[in-house]
Amino acid sequence: MTFMQRLVDFFSKKSTISKGGGDKAILKQKAVGKMTARERIAALLDEGSFHEYDLFVEHNCKDFGMHEKELAADGVITGSGAIAGRPVCIYAQDFTVAGGSLGLMHARKITKILDHAVKMGIPVIGINDSGGARIQEGVNSLAGYGEIFYHNTLASGIVPQISVILGPCAGGAVYSPALTDFVFVVDQISKMFITGPEVVKTVLGEEISMEELGGARVQVEIAGNAHFFAKSEQECFQQIRTLISFLPDSNRHKPVPIEKMQPRPTYLIENLIPKDSKIPFDMRDIVRAVVDNSDFFEIQERFAANAIIGFSRIDGETVGIIGNQALVLAGVLDIDASDKIARFVRFCDAFNIPLLTLVDIPGYLPGSDQEHGGVIRHGAKVLYAYSEATVPKITVILRKAYGGGYIAMCSHHLGADFVFAWPTAEIAVMGPEGAANIIFRSEIAASKHPEETRKTKVKEYSDKFANPYVAASSGYVDAVISPEETRAYVVHALKLTRNKEEIRPARKHGIPPF
Ligand code: HXC
């Protein structure tokens, strides 16, 4: 072949493979409102930045007539590109090719790009749209999944791993996203479940639709498997681009700072707190009053809303924010909120992101549901995650900090670098009502006017302990500050802790309660 013939041959091969499963399959994909894998990559990455690898990889299955079947790029597109100029690795399963099903070579393309991301120290994004294990490949497709899980685990804490569910993600396939750091879903498009509706019907006799079983809303509101919900694929890609902007390329880097900004004047802290200390306020408003440009990129907004987590910037630098949300369940820590906080703290710690914790917590949620569900085991994750974290840890106690909640929400005792408290802070073993009822029980019972005595005792306890000064007198609070001073104190604390180094004795790894 001449040079020209070789080029023509190359372009023809490339063009055929790039068409994926062909026009009919592409039309089917579009008919259900989905982009093709290539369109998704183009829409997510900077224009023209995508470089594809392993286009010519072929499957190696010989059974069930597969030896005669060509599967374009083996149903997954892999490569690298850029988001806002920063390199990322990416793979996208192509549902138009054998339903994006996963065979061994398909899996090896994914593990190769994961390894590449780890070696180069750049984030990796996986777009999942697949019918699961390629049935014809039998155990080889299971081997493929196993290899992906292994590589996801090796990459964990080294590079940010992002999963996007844009179609079915069924069976064991769900465990790759579950091993990654952030999962994105899109309304009506994403479906995640271990066993599908038919199996549920056979085993349990229960009729349930795919959407009700594992649709996008289920994932973000009930199961908590997904972190971000979007109404369209385009919106989802914008969310991913925003998330990446807060993150470092790898654990060897710090997040890239941007120009610093003041909070917007609409979020004046002194106007946001109700005069009556019994009226709850939206903790997200307090976050916005403290951070640059009042931007708060909330994570898992719809799951365990009694806790809030997310990214902001302070003086241009990324900060991980954790707060109790008194508007939901009075801001208690329960099983789900504990899981949500602990995982986020560990992510920030792995990726050099300082933690700002805003406290207004009545404690852990009581009751048999929680006890039987393992609130002890799950609650311990928060203690472990904060204690383990060596990034800068700054805590502001706004109002309630009772009991285990006080300790858990990054108190000095768990290694906080700075704890500030507003004059409205109430740092005590429990709320004054509960405390007075217990310690003055006999006095109240013996009183001629039990209700009045109870009130007097509640006030007595409240005056003595429901304030920040007892904790401050022991040095558990570094400074009592007015709400207006919060940003200045946090900015200064972040500057001071910028080069913080905390070396712990070497160990293989700890044993967190998960
Ligand atoms: C091989 C598959 C496939 C699979 C889909 N296809 N899933 N081929 N292995 N797992 C093929 C179909 O045969 C079809 O090929 C094409 O992909 C498109 O599929 P359709 O069924 O036409 O699409 P749709 O109607 O949209 O339905 C999508 C679906 C359905 C709901 C995902 O395909 C489905 O139920 N697939 C099987 C899901 C499943 O049970 N997977 C195994 C899970 S077990 P043609 O040639 O007709 O276009 C598992 C274990 C892993 O994953 C454990 C790891 C630890």
Short mmCIF file of N, CA and C in Angstrom, two decimals, residues 99 116 144 262:
data_model
loop_
_atom_site.label_atom_id
_atom_site.label_comp_id
_atom_site.label_asym_id
_atom_site.label_seq_id
_atom_site.Cartn_x
_atom_site.Cartn_y
_atom_site.Cartn_z
N GLY A 99 -25.06 -2.74 23.96
CA GLY A 99 -25.61 -2.20 25.20
C GLY A 99 -24.54 -1.75 26.17
N HIS A 116 -3.40 5.21 34.20
CA HIS A 116 -2.81 6.38 33.56
C HIS A 116 -3.06 7.62 34.44
N GLY A 144 -13.37 -8.83 34.58
CA GLY A 144 -13.22 -7.42 34.19
C GLY A 144 -13.73 -6.49 35.28
N GLN A 262 -14.92 39.07 48.45
CA GLN A 262 -15.67 39.21 49.70
C GLN A 262 -17.04 38.54 49.52
#
